Structures are given as structure tokens and as C-alpha cells.
Amino acid sequence: MLNLERLRVLHAVCATGSVRGAAAALHVTTSAVSQQVARLEREVGQRLLERDGRGVRPTDAARLLADHAGRLLAQVELIEADLADFRGVITGTVTIGAFATAARGLLPGALRSLREYPDLTVRLAEQEPDVAIAALRRGDLDIAVVQDWAEAPLDVPPDLSARHLFDDALDVALPADHPLADRTSVTLDDLRDEQWISWSEGQICHDWLTATLPDPRIAHTASEHSTQLALVAAGLGAAVIPRLGRETPPHVRFVPIDPEPTRRVFALWRTSAGSRPAIGAVVAALARD
């Protein structure tokens, strides 16, 4: 009979693309991963990893085993979740991955409220949505807090479940002495001649800005809202900033945009773990806060 833990190791190697990646995901040493794969090779009587430059490449047999292992591990997780649901006890460890403004504006309150469960440990890792979704599917996370836009809806993988938590509006940040800073609202047409301070290229919010505004003049890019707002305060441009988790620094005014742009915030988890009471408790806390 094949050893489940060795199959888990092989699945991690194939999912992460390397022995080092598997070791990091499983919190073991690279030598432990290599030893488990070598033992699995002896069990199945086939080569599973081949040298590929300075790394390794899974063989066809390894990919076949890894595919079966993924389904088997999901079934094991489902059984464990159903047993936890049967016991009805909210316990164990839940690891959450969340994008920066959710980690700052949503998670502190949710984590505080979850202290009512003394046997539950919740850990937070700040991660961009694409990284968090990949980590969730690998089993490195239990819940991912992600975002999308109505114009670019999130494509939820078939092995994950989702709950819409709330919509987060965005306002334009302007220097305090800007001619539009005292307006009750502005339109995108009002802003057509502005220089923009945007997120870095490839980030979700940058893609939204370039898709929404007609040929925006992007003068500066920064991944952190605090950096964007410091540039706005210096009079170097305007920025579109979500309300979630933001601060209002001196010399900056936030003005609502009409019509109001919003992003949607979701919680994702593996469907196979959905009946686990701890998952339900954490998602419920995220929806409350």
C-alpha cells in the first residue's frame, strides 16, 4: 500500500515545481523531501524525479501519482472536516492569507473577535490574491481573502468555495490645495487631465486604473498606499484609493467619485475543508467585521 505522507510530499514537489519549494511548503528539510521521494520510488518501482539543470523535473509517472494524490488528499481533508463538524468543536489552526488593505483594515477586528474560541489559533500572512490562491490550493493556507472588480470578475478554481464579504468603495485622493479638493464629488471626466500616482504595473488596482480611465498619464507608481498618499500630499498627482484600511495624512483630501467605483472582497477556502467548524467560524468573523 502506498504511503500517504510520501504521496503528500510528491504532490508538494509537483505543485511547487521543486524540492526546495516542497520543503518550504511542508516545513521540512530538503533532505527529508528527497528521502521520502526516494522511498516512494522504491515502493512504485519507477523513477519519479529526473535531473533538469540544477533542479529536478517530475516524470510522467510522478505527475500521474501527484494527480491521484491531490484527489486523495482532498478526500482525506473532507473526512477530517466532517469528523470535526460531527464533534462540533471549534479548534485547531487556521492560516489566512490577505491582501495588504484587508490585512490592515479587516483582519485585526476579525482576529480579535475570534479570541472567544480559546482552542482556535488563527495566523495571518499578508499576500497578494494570486499568491494567496495558489497557496490555498497547495494547502499552505486555509482561507484566502481576495479582491476583484465588477469589470474583471474573479475566476474561482473549481476546488475552492467563495463567500462575498462586502464591497469596498474607492475615492480619489487629491492634494489639499487642488481646485477639486473641496468638491462633494467628482466624475472621471473631471479628472481626465490629472497626473496619476498608480500601483505597480501588473497589480490588480493598476490594471483597473488603466482599463477605466482613458489613457491615464501615470507619473509615479508605488505598491504601498502610504507611499502613494505621500506623493499626493507633495502635490505630485492624484491617486484612486480604496476606503478599506486607509489613513488620511495631512495635506490630502479624499473626494468621492460619481459613479462610485467599487471592488469586491471575498473569502475563499478549499471546498473539501468547508464543513470544518473552524473554517466556518473564521469566515463568519470576516463577514461581521
mmCIF file of C-alpha atoms in Angstrom:
data_model
loop_
_atom_site.group_PDB
_atom_site.id
_atom_site.type_symbol
_atom_site.label_atom_id
_atom_site.label_comp_id
_atom_site.label_asym_id
_atom_site.label_seq_id
_atom_site.Cartn_x
_atom_site.Cartn_y
_atom_site.Cartn_z
ATOM 1 C CA MET A 1 0.000 0.000 0.000
ATOM 2 C CA LEU A 2 1.304 3.451 -0.912
ATOM 3 C CA ASN A 3 2.313 5.696 1.954
ATOM 4 C CA LEU A 4 0.044 8.753 2.228
ATOM 5 C CA GLU A 5 2.731 11.056 3.630
ATOM 6 C CA ARG A 6 5.093 10.198 0.786
ATOM 7 C CA LEU A 7 2.331 10.916 -1.700
ATOM 8 C CA ARG A 8 1.794 14.260 0.052
ATOM 9 C CA VAL A 9 5.486 15.059 -0.401
ATOM 10 C CA LEU A 10 5.427 14.151 -4.101
ATOM 11 C CA HIS A 11 2.291 16.230 -4.588
ATOM 12 C CA ALA A 12 4.057 19.210 -2.987
ATOM 13 C CA VAL A 13 7.085 18.777 -5.261
ATOM 14 C CA CYS A 14 4.879 18.767 -8.354
ATOM 15 C CA ALA A 15 2.734 21.662 -7.077
ATOM 16 C CA THR A 16 5.671 23.929 -6.204
ATOM 17 C CA GLY A 17 7.983 22.778 -9.002
ATOM 18 C CA SER A 18 10.975 21.975 -6.818
ATOM 19 C CA VAL A 19 12.272 20.015 -3.849
ATOM 20 C CA ARG A 20 13.104 23.300 -2.110
ATOM 21 C CA GLY A 21 9.577 24.604 -2.674
ATOM 22 C CA ALA A 22 8.058 21.394 -1.314
ATOM 23 C CA ALA A 23 10.287 21.568 1.759
ATOM 24 C CA ALA A 24 9.199 25.147 2.442
ATOM 25 C CA ALA A 25 5.503 24.281 1.958
ATOM 26 C CA LEU A 26 5.700 21.249 4.251
ATOM 27 C CA HIS A 27 8.044 22.877 6.802
ATOM 28 C CA VAL A 28 10.666 20.126 6.498
ATOM 29 C CA THR A 29 14.225 19.965 5.194
ATOM 30 C CA THR A 30 15.105 19.380 1.534
ATOM 31 C CA SER A 31 16.880 16.163 2.510
ATOM 32 C CA ALA A 32 13.682 14.888 4.158
ATOM 33 C CA VAL A 33 11.770 15.566 0.924
ATOM 34 C CA SER A 34 14.408 13.768 -1.155
ATOM 35 C CA GLN A 35 14.366 10.783 1.196
ATOM 36 C CA GLN A 36 10.569 10.484 1.061
ATOM 37 C CA VAL A 37 10.565 10.659 -2.734
ATOM 38 C CA ALA A 38 13.339 8.028 -2.934
ATOM 39 C CA ARG A 39 11.317 5.697 -0.714
ATOM 40 C CA LEU A 40 8.217 6.268 -2.842
ATOM 41 C CA GLU A 41 10.261 5.443 -5.963
ATOM 42 C CA ARG A 42 11.205 2.110 -4.387
ATOM 43 C CA GLU A 43 7.554 1.451 -3.499
ATOM 44 C CA VAL A 44 6.271 2.034 -7.036
ATOM 45 C CA GLY A 45 9.365 0.727 -8.825
ATOM 46 C CA GLN A 46 9.613 3.761 -11.100
ATOM 47 C CA ARG A 47 11.694 6.894 -11.407
ATOM 48 C CA LEU A 48 9.702 9.903 -10.204
ATOM 49 C CA LEU A 49 12.171 12.803 -10.443
ATOM 50 C CA GLU A 50 14.781 13.475 -13.116
ATOM 51 C CA ARG A 51 17.650 15.947 -13.101
ATOM 52 C CA ASP A 52 16.891 19.128 -15.037
ATOM 53 C CA GLY A 53 19.827 21.517 -14.929
ATOM 54 C CA ARG A 54 20.316 22.479 -11.311
ATOM 55 C CA GLY A 55 16.826 21.316 -10.346
ATOM 56 C CA VAL A 56 14.536 18.337 -10.900
ATOM 57 C CA ARG A 57 11.657 17.571 -13.227
ATOM 58 C CA PRO A 58 8.768 15.198 -12.361
ATOM 59 C CA THR A 59 8.423 12.216 -14.678
ATOM 60 C CA ASP A 60 5.118 11.255 -16.273
ATOM 61 C CA ALA A 61 4.694 8.616 -13.561
ATOM 62 C CA ALA A 62 5.211 11.283 -10.902
ATOM 63 C CA ARG A 63 2.593 13.559 -12.446
ATOM 64 C CA LEU A 64 0.124 10.655 -12.582
ATOM 65 C CA LEU A 65 0.755 9.845 -8.931
ATOM 66 C CA ALA A 66 0.561 13.523 -7.957
ATOM 67 C CA ASP A 67 -2.824 13.913 -9.676
ATOM 68 C CA HIS A 68 -4.198 10.927 -7.778
ATOM 69 C CA ALA A 69 -2.553 12.173 -4.583
ATOM 70 C CA GLY A 70 -4.280 15.559 -4.935
ATOM 71 C CA ARG A 71 -7.686 13.916 -5.101
ATOM 72 C CA LEU A 72 -6.812 11.554 -2.244
ATOM 73 C CA LEU A 73 -5.576 14.372 -0.010
ATOM 74 C CA ALA A 74 -8.738 16.363 -0.733
ATOM 75 C CA GLN A 75 -10.812 13.340 0.289
ATOM 76 C CA VAL A 76 -8.788 12.948 3.494
ATOM 77 C CA GLU A 77 -9.331 16.630 4.271
ATOM 78 C CA LEU A 78 -13.061 16.196 3.646
ATOM 79 C CA ILE A 79 -13.181 13.257 6.074
ATOM 80 C CA GLU A 80 -11.282 15.239 8.719
ATOM 81 C CA ALA A 81 -13.590 18.224 8.234
ATOM 82 C CA ASP A 82 -16.704 16.066 8.537
ATOM 83 C CA LEU A 83 -15.356 14.489 11.732
ATOM 84 C CA ALA A 84 -14.640 17.954 13.144
ATOM 85 C CA ASP A 85 -18.163 19.020 12.183
ATOM 86 C CA PHE A 86 -19.547 15.926 13.910
ATOM 87 C CA ARG A 87 -17.703 16.855 17.098
ATOM 88 C CA GLY A 88 -18.880 20.453 16.712
ATOM 89 C CA VAL A 89 -15.767 21.863 18.360
ATOM 90 C CA ILE A 90 -14.090 24.999 17.001
ATOM 91 C CA THR A 91 -10.431 24.114 17.426
ATOM 92 C CA GLY A 92 -7.139 23.762 15.609
ATOM 93 C CA THR A 93 -5.154 26.216 13.493
ATOM 94 C CA VAL A 94 -6.440 28.338 10.603
ATOM 95 C CA THR A 95 -3.974 30.267 8.436
ATOM 96 C CA ILE A 96 -5.317 33.243 6.471
ATOM 97 C CA GLY A 97 -3.699 34.962 3.505
ATOM 98 C CA ALA A 98 -4.970 38.507 2.847
ATOM 99 C CA PHE A 99 -4.023 41.405 0.591
ATOM 100 C CA ALA A 100 -2.486 44.438 2.286
ATOM 101 C CA THR A 101 -5.503 46.688 2.915
ATOM 102 C CA ALA A 102 -7.601 43.745 4.126
ATOM 103 C CA ALA A 103 -4.771 42.689 6.436
ATOM 104 C CA ARG A 104 -4.763 46.228 7.847
ATOM 105 C CA GLY A 105 -8.436 47.188 7.760
ATOM 106 C CA LEU A 106 -10.353 43.905 8.159
ATOM 107 C CA LEU A 107 -8.270 41.260 9.875
ATOM 108 C CA PRO A 108 -7.429 42.967 13.199
ATOM 109 C CA GLY A 109 -11.095 43.173 14.220
ATOM 110 C CA ALA A 110 -11.863 39.673 12.976
ATOM 111 C CA LEU A 111 -8.872 38.167 14.787
ATOM 112 C CA ARG A 112 -9.860 39.964 17.978
ATOM 113 C CA SER A 113 -13.400 38.582 17.810
ATOM 114 C CA LEU A 114 -12.091 35.044 17.284
ATOM 115 C CA ARG A 115 -10.470 35.107 20.714
ATOM 116 C CA GLU A 116 -13.796 33.849 22.025
ATOM 117 C CA TYR A 117 -12.634 30.388 20.873
ATOM 118 C CA PRO A 118 -9.774 29.513 23.254
ATOM 119 C CA ASP A 119 -8.822 26.335 21.377
ATOM 120 C CA LEU A 120 -8.589 28.081 17.989
ATOM 121 C CA THR A 121 -5.320 29.539 16.696
ATOM 122 C CA VAL A 122 -5.545 31.915 13.725
ATOM 123 C CA ARG A 123 -2.469 33.074 11.825
ATOM 124 C CA LEU A 124 -2.287 35.847 9.227
ATOM 125 C CA ALA A 125 0.052 36.125 6.239
ATOM 126 C CA GLU A 126 -0.096 39.229 4.024
ATOM 127 C CA GLN A 127 -0.215 38.051 0.395
ATOM 128 C CA GLU A 128 -1.447 39.334 -2.945
ATOM 129 C CA PRO A 129 -4.546 37.474 -4.248
ATOM 130 C CA ASP A 130 -2.768 35.456 -6.951
ATOM 131 C CA VAL A 131 -0.152 34.253 -4.455
ATOM 132 C CA ALA A 132 -2.788 33.516 -1.803
ATOM 133 C CA ILE A 133 -4.978 31.492 -4.168
ATOM 134 C CA ALA A 134 -2.034 29.338 -5.246
ATOM 135 C CA ALA A 135 -1.023 28.817 -1.602
ATOM 136 C CA LEU A 136 -4.614 27.950 -0.663
ATOM 137 C CA ARG A 137 -4.830 25.296 -3.367
ATOM 138 C CA ARG A 138 -1.491 23.815 -2.263
ATOM 139 C CA GLY A 139 -2.726 23.607 1.324
ATOM 140 C CA ASP A 140 -0.346 26.256 2.699
ATOM 141 C CA LEU A 141 -3.340 28.446 3.637
ATOM 142 C CA ASP A 142 -6.793 27.583 4.943
ATOM 143 C CA ILE A 143 -8.541 30.810 3.862
ATOM 144 C CA ALA A 144 -7.622 33.486 1.311
ATOM 145 C CA VAL A 145 -9.095 36.990 1.446
ATOM 146 C CA VAL A 146 -9.034 38.295 -2.132
ATOM 147 C CA GLN A 147 -10.497 41.074 -4.257
ATOM 148 C CA ASP A 148 -11.861 41.622 -7.723
ATOM 149 C CA TRP A 149 -13.645 44.275 -9.780
ATOM 150 C CA ALA A 150 -17.011 44.016 -11.482
ATOM 151 C CA GLU A 151 -15.218 44.680 -14.782
ATOM 152 C CA ALA A 152 -12.771 41.810 -14.116
ATOM 153 C CA PRO A 153 -14.552 39.177 -12.002
ATOM 154 C CA LEU A 154 -12.574 36.646 -10.033
ATOM 155 C CA ASP A 155 -12.295 33.218 -11.631
ATOM 156 C CA VAL A 156 -12.687 30.883 -8.652
ATOM 157 C CA PRO A 157 -10.988 27.499 -9.259
ATOM 158 C CA PRO A 158 -13.388 24.527 -9.112
ATOM 159 C CA ASP A 159 -11.834 23.099 -5.926
ATOM 160 C CA LEU A 160 -12.457 26.298 -3.963
ATOM 161 C CA SER A 161 -15.566 27.825 -2.390
ATOM 162 C CA ALA A 162 -16.205 31.565 -2.051
ATOM 163 C CA ARG A 163 -18.206 33.961 0.083
ATOM 164 C CA HIS A 164 -18.689 37.606 -0.844
ATOM 165 C CA LEU A 165 -17.813 39.643 2.256
ATOM 166 C CA PHE A 166 -18.512 43.239 1.199
ATOM 167 C CA ASP A 167 -17.938 45.897 -1.463
ATOM 168 C CA ASP A 168 -15.209 48.474 -0.872
ATOM 169 C CA ALA A 169 -15.608 51.900 -2.479
ATOM 170 C CA LEU A 170 -12.722 53.931 -3.896
ATOM 171 C CA ASP A 171 -12.237 57.705 -3.751
ATOM 172 C CA VAL A 172 -9.793 59.997 -5.481
ATOM 173 C CA ALA A 173 -7.017 61.366 -3.264
ATOM 174 C CA LEU A 174 -6.046 64.948 -4.136
ATOM 175 C CA PRO A 175 -3.588 67.477 -2.696
ATOM 176 C CA ALA A 176 -5.403 69.683 -0.170
ATOM 177 C CA ASP A 177 -4.890 72.784 -2.339
ATOM 178 C CA HIS A 178 -6.184 71.124 -5.528
ATOM 179 C CA PRO A 179 -9.064 73.027 -7.209
ATOM 180 C CA LEU A 180 -11.319 69.949 -6.865
ATOM 181 C CA ALA A 181 -10.382 69.092 -3.267
ATOM 182 C CA ASP A 182 -13.445 70.763 -1.720
ATOM 183 C CA ARG A 183 -15.984 69.230 -4.111
ATOM 184 C CA THR A 184 -18.597 66.824 -2.698
ATOM 185 C CA SER A 185 -17.921 64.505 -5.651
ATOM 186 C CA VAL A 186 -16.121 64.380 -8.989
ATOM 187 C CA THR A 187 -16.548 62.441 -12.205
ATOM 188 C CA LEU A 188 -13.857 60.630 -14.122
ATOM 189 C CA ASP A 189 -14.259 63.283 -16.794
ATOM 190 C CA ASP A 190 -13.338 65.943 -14.202
ATOM 191 C CA LEU A 191 -10.082 64.041 -13.657
ATOM 192 C CA ARG A 192 -9.112 63.468 -17.285
ATOM 193 C CA ASP A 193 -6.192 65.940 -17.205
ATOM 194 C CA GLU A 194 -4.682 64.758 -13.917
ATOM 195 C CA GLN A 195 -1.286 63.149 -13.488
ATOM 196 C CA TRP A 196 -1.708 59.844 -11.682
ATOM 197 C CA ILE A 197 0.083 58.021 -8.943
ATOM 198 C CA SER A 198 -0.724 54.367 -9.503
ATOM 199 C CA TRP A 199 0.061 50.926 -8.185
ATOM 200 C CA SER A 200 2.875 48.993 -9.809
ATOM 201 C CA GLU A 201 2.213 47.506 -13.232
ATOM 202 C CA GLY A 202 0.652 44.042 -13.052
ATOM 203 C CA GLN A 203 -1.169 44.656 -9.770
ATOM 204 C CA ILE A 204 -4.964 44.357 -9.829
ATOM 205 C CA CYS A 205 -5.544 48.005 -8.931
ATOM 206 C CA HIS A 206 -3.150 49.258 -11.631
ATOM 207 C CA ASP A 207 -4.935 47.170 -14.246
ATOM 208 C CA TRP A 208 -8.277 48.620 -13.104
ATOM 209 C CA LEU A 209 -6.980 52.194 -13.405
ATOM 210 C CA THR A 210 -5.581 51.726 -16.902
ATOM 211 C CA ALA A 211 -8.739 49.927 -18.049
ATOM 212 C CA THR A 212 -11.132 52.512 -16.562
ATOM 213 C CA LEU A 213 -9.505 55.834 -17.368
ATOM 214 C CA PRO A 214 -8.937 56.859 -20.984
ATOM 215 C CA ASP A 215 -5.157 56.832 -21.466
ATOM 216 C CA PRO A 216 -4.202 57.957 -17.919
ATOM 217 C CA ARG A 217 -0.973 59.950 -17.527
ATOM 218 C CA ILE A 218 0.823 57.859 -14.888
ATOM 219 C CA ALA A 219 3.638 59.904 -13.386
ATOM 220 C CA HIS A 220 4.654 57.625 -10.493
ATOM 221 C CA THR A 221 3.985 54.060 -9.317
ATOM 222 C CA ALA A 222 4.106 52.610 -5.804
ATOM 223 C CA SER A 223 2.723 49.412 -4.280
ATOM 224 C CA GLU A 224 2.031 50.888 -0.836
ATOM 225 C CA HIS A 225 -0.899 53.249 -0.286
ATOM 226 C CA SER A 226 1.162 55.199 2.245
ATOM 227 C CA THR A 227 3.741 55.952 -0.447
ATOM 228 C CA GLN A 228 1.059 56.944 -2.943
ATOM 229 C CA LEU A 229 -0.519 59.299 -0.418
ATOM 230 C CA ALA A 230 2.848 60.862 0.462
ATOM 231 C CA LEU A 231 3.283 61.662 -3.245
ATOM 232 C CA VAL A 232 -0.248 63.086 -3.392
ATOM 233 C CA ALA A 233 0.447 65.247 -0.316
ATOM 234 C CA ALA A 234 3.529 66.605 -2.085
ATOM 235 C CA GLY A 235 1.339 67.786 -4.974
ATOM 236 C CA LEU A 236 2.754 65.276 -7.447
ATOM 237 C CA GLY A 237 -0.532 63.832 -8.699
ATOM 238 C CA ALA A 238 -3.834 62.176 -7.853
ATOM 239 C CA ALA A 239 -4.486 58.602 -6.757
ATOM 240 C CA VAL A 240 -7.525 56.339 -6.521
ATOM 241 C CA ILE A 241 -7.519 54.781 -3.044
ATOM 242 C CA PRO A 242 -9.892 52.179 -1.519
ATOM 243 C CA ARG A 243 -11.581 53.090 1.769
ATOM 244 C CA LEU A 244 -10.679 49.823 3.495
ATOM 245 C CA GLY A 245 -7.751 50.210 5.862
ATOM 246 C CA ARG A 246 -6.705 53.659 4.681
ATOM 247 C CA GLU A 247 -5.429 56.600 6.688
ATOM 248 C CA THR A 248 -5.866 60.317 5.944
ATOM 249 C CA PRO A 249 -2.481 62.047 6.082
ATOM 250 C CA PRO A 250 -2.100 65.827 6.324
ATOM 251 C CA HIS A 251 -2.453 67.809 3.093
ATOM 252 C CA VAL A 252 -4.598 65.140 1.383
ATOM 253 C CA ARG A 253 -8.331 65.253 0.664
ATOM 254 C CA PHE A 254 -10.468 62.268 -0.368
ATOM 255 C CA VAL A 255 -13.295 63.086 -2.788
ATOM 256 C CA PRO A 256 -15.983 60.541 -3.782
ATOM 257 C CA ILE A 257 -16.172 59.605 -7.459
ATOM 258 C CA ASP A 258 -19.529 59.600 -9.259
ATOM 259 C CA PRO A 259 -20.448 56.932 -10.242
ATOM 260 C CA GLU A 260 -18.787 55.218 -7.295
ATOM 261 C CA PRO A 261 -16.194 52.604 -8.297
ATOM 262 C CA THR A 262 -16.031 49.573 -6.023
ATOM 263 C CA ARG A 263 -14.014 46.446 -5.626
ATOM 264 C CA ARG A 264 -15.462 43.244 -4.181
ATOM 265 C CA VAL A 265 -13.840 41.396 -1.297
ATOM 266 C CA PHE A 266 -14.208 37.622 -0.952
ATOM 267 C CA ALA A 267 -13.153 34.822 1.375
ATOM 268 C CA LEU A 268 -12.039 31.606 -0.339
ATOM 269 C CA TRP A 269 -11.403 28.180 1.158
ATOM 270 C CA ARG A 270 -10.935 24.624 -0.103
ATOM 271 C CA THR A 271 -14.334 23.030 -0.632
ATOM 272 C CA SER A 272 -13.030 19.813 0.914
ATOM 273 C CA ALA A 273 -12.488 21.664 4.221
ATOM 274 C CA GLY A 274 -15.764 23.573 4.148
ATOM 275 C CA SER A 275 -17.529 21.548 6.843
ATOM 276 C CA ARG A 276 -14.744 22.153 9.362
ATOM 277 C CA PRO A 277 -16.261 24.314 12.150
ATOM 278 C CA ALA A 278 -13.102 26.427 12.457
ATOM 279 C CA ILE A 279 -13.364 27.470 8.801
ATOM 280 C CA GLY A 280 -16.994 28.467 9.271
ATOM 281 C CA ALA A 281 -16.184 30.470 12.397
ATOM 282 C CA VAL A 282 -13.373 32.407 10.725
ATOM 283 C CA VAL A 283 -15.396 33.174 7.586
ATOM 284 C CA ALA A 284 -18.294 34.347 9.752
ATOM 285 C CA ALA A 285 -15.947 36.661 11.682
ATOM 286 C CA LEU A 286 -14.604 38.105 8.434
ATOM 287 C CA ALA A 287 -18.162 38.761 7.231
ATOM 288 C CA ARG A 288 -19.055 40.550 10.501
ATOM 289 C CA ASP A 289 -16.075 42.951 10.571
#
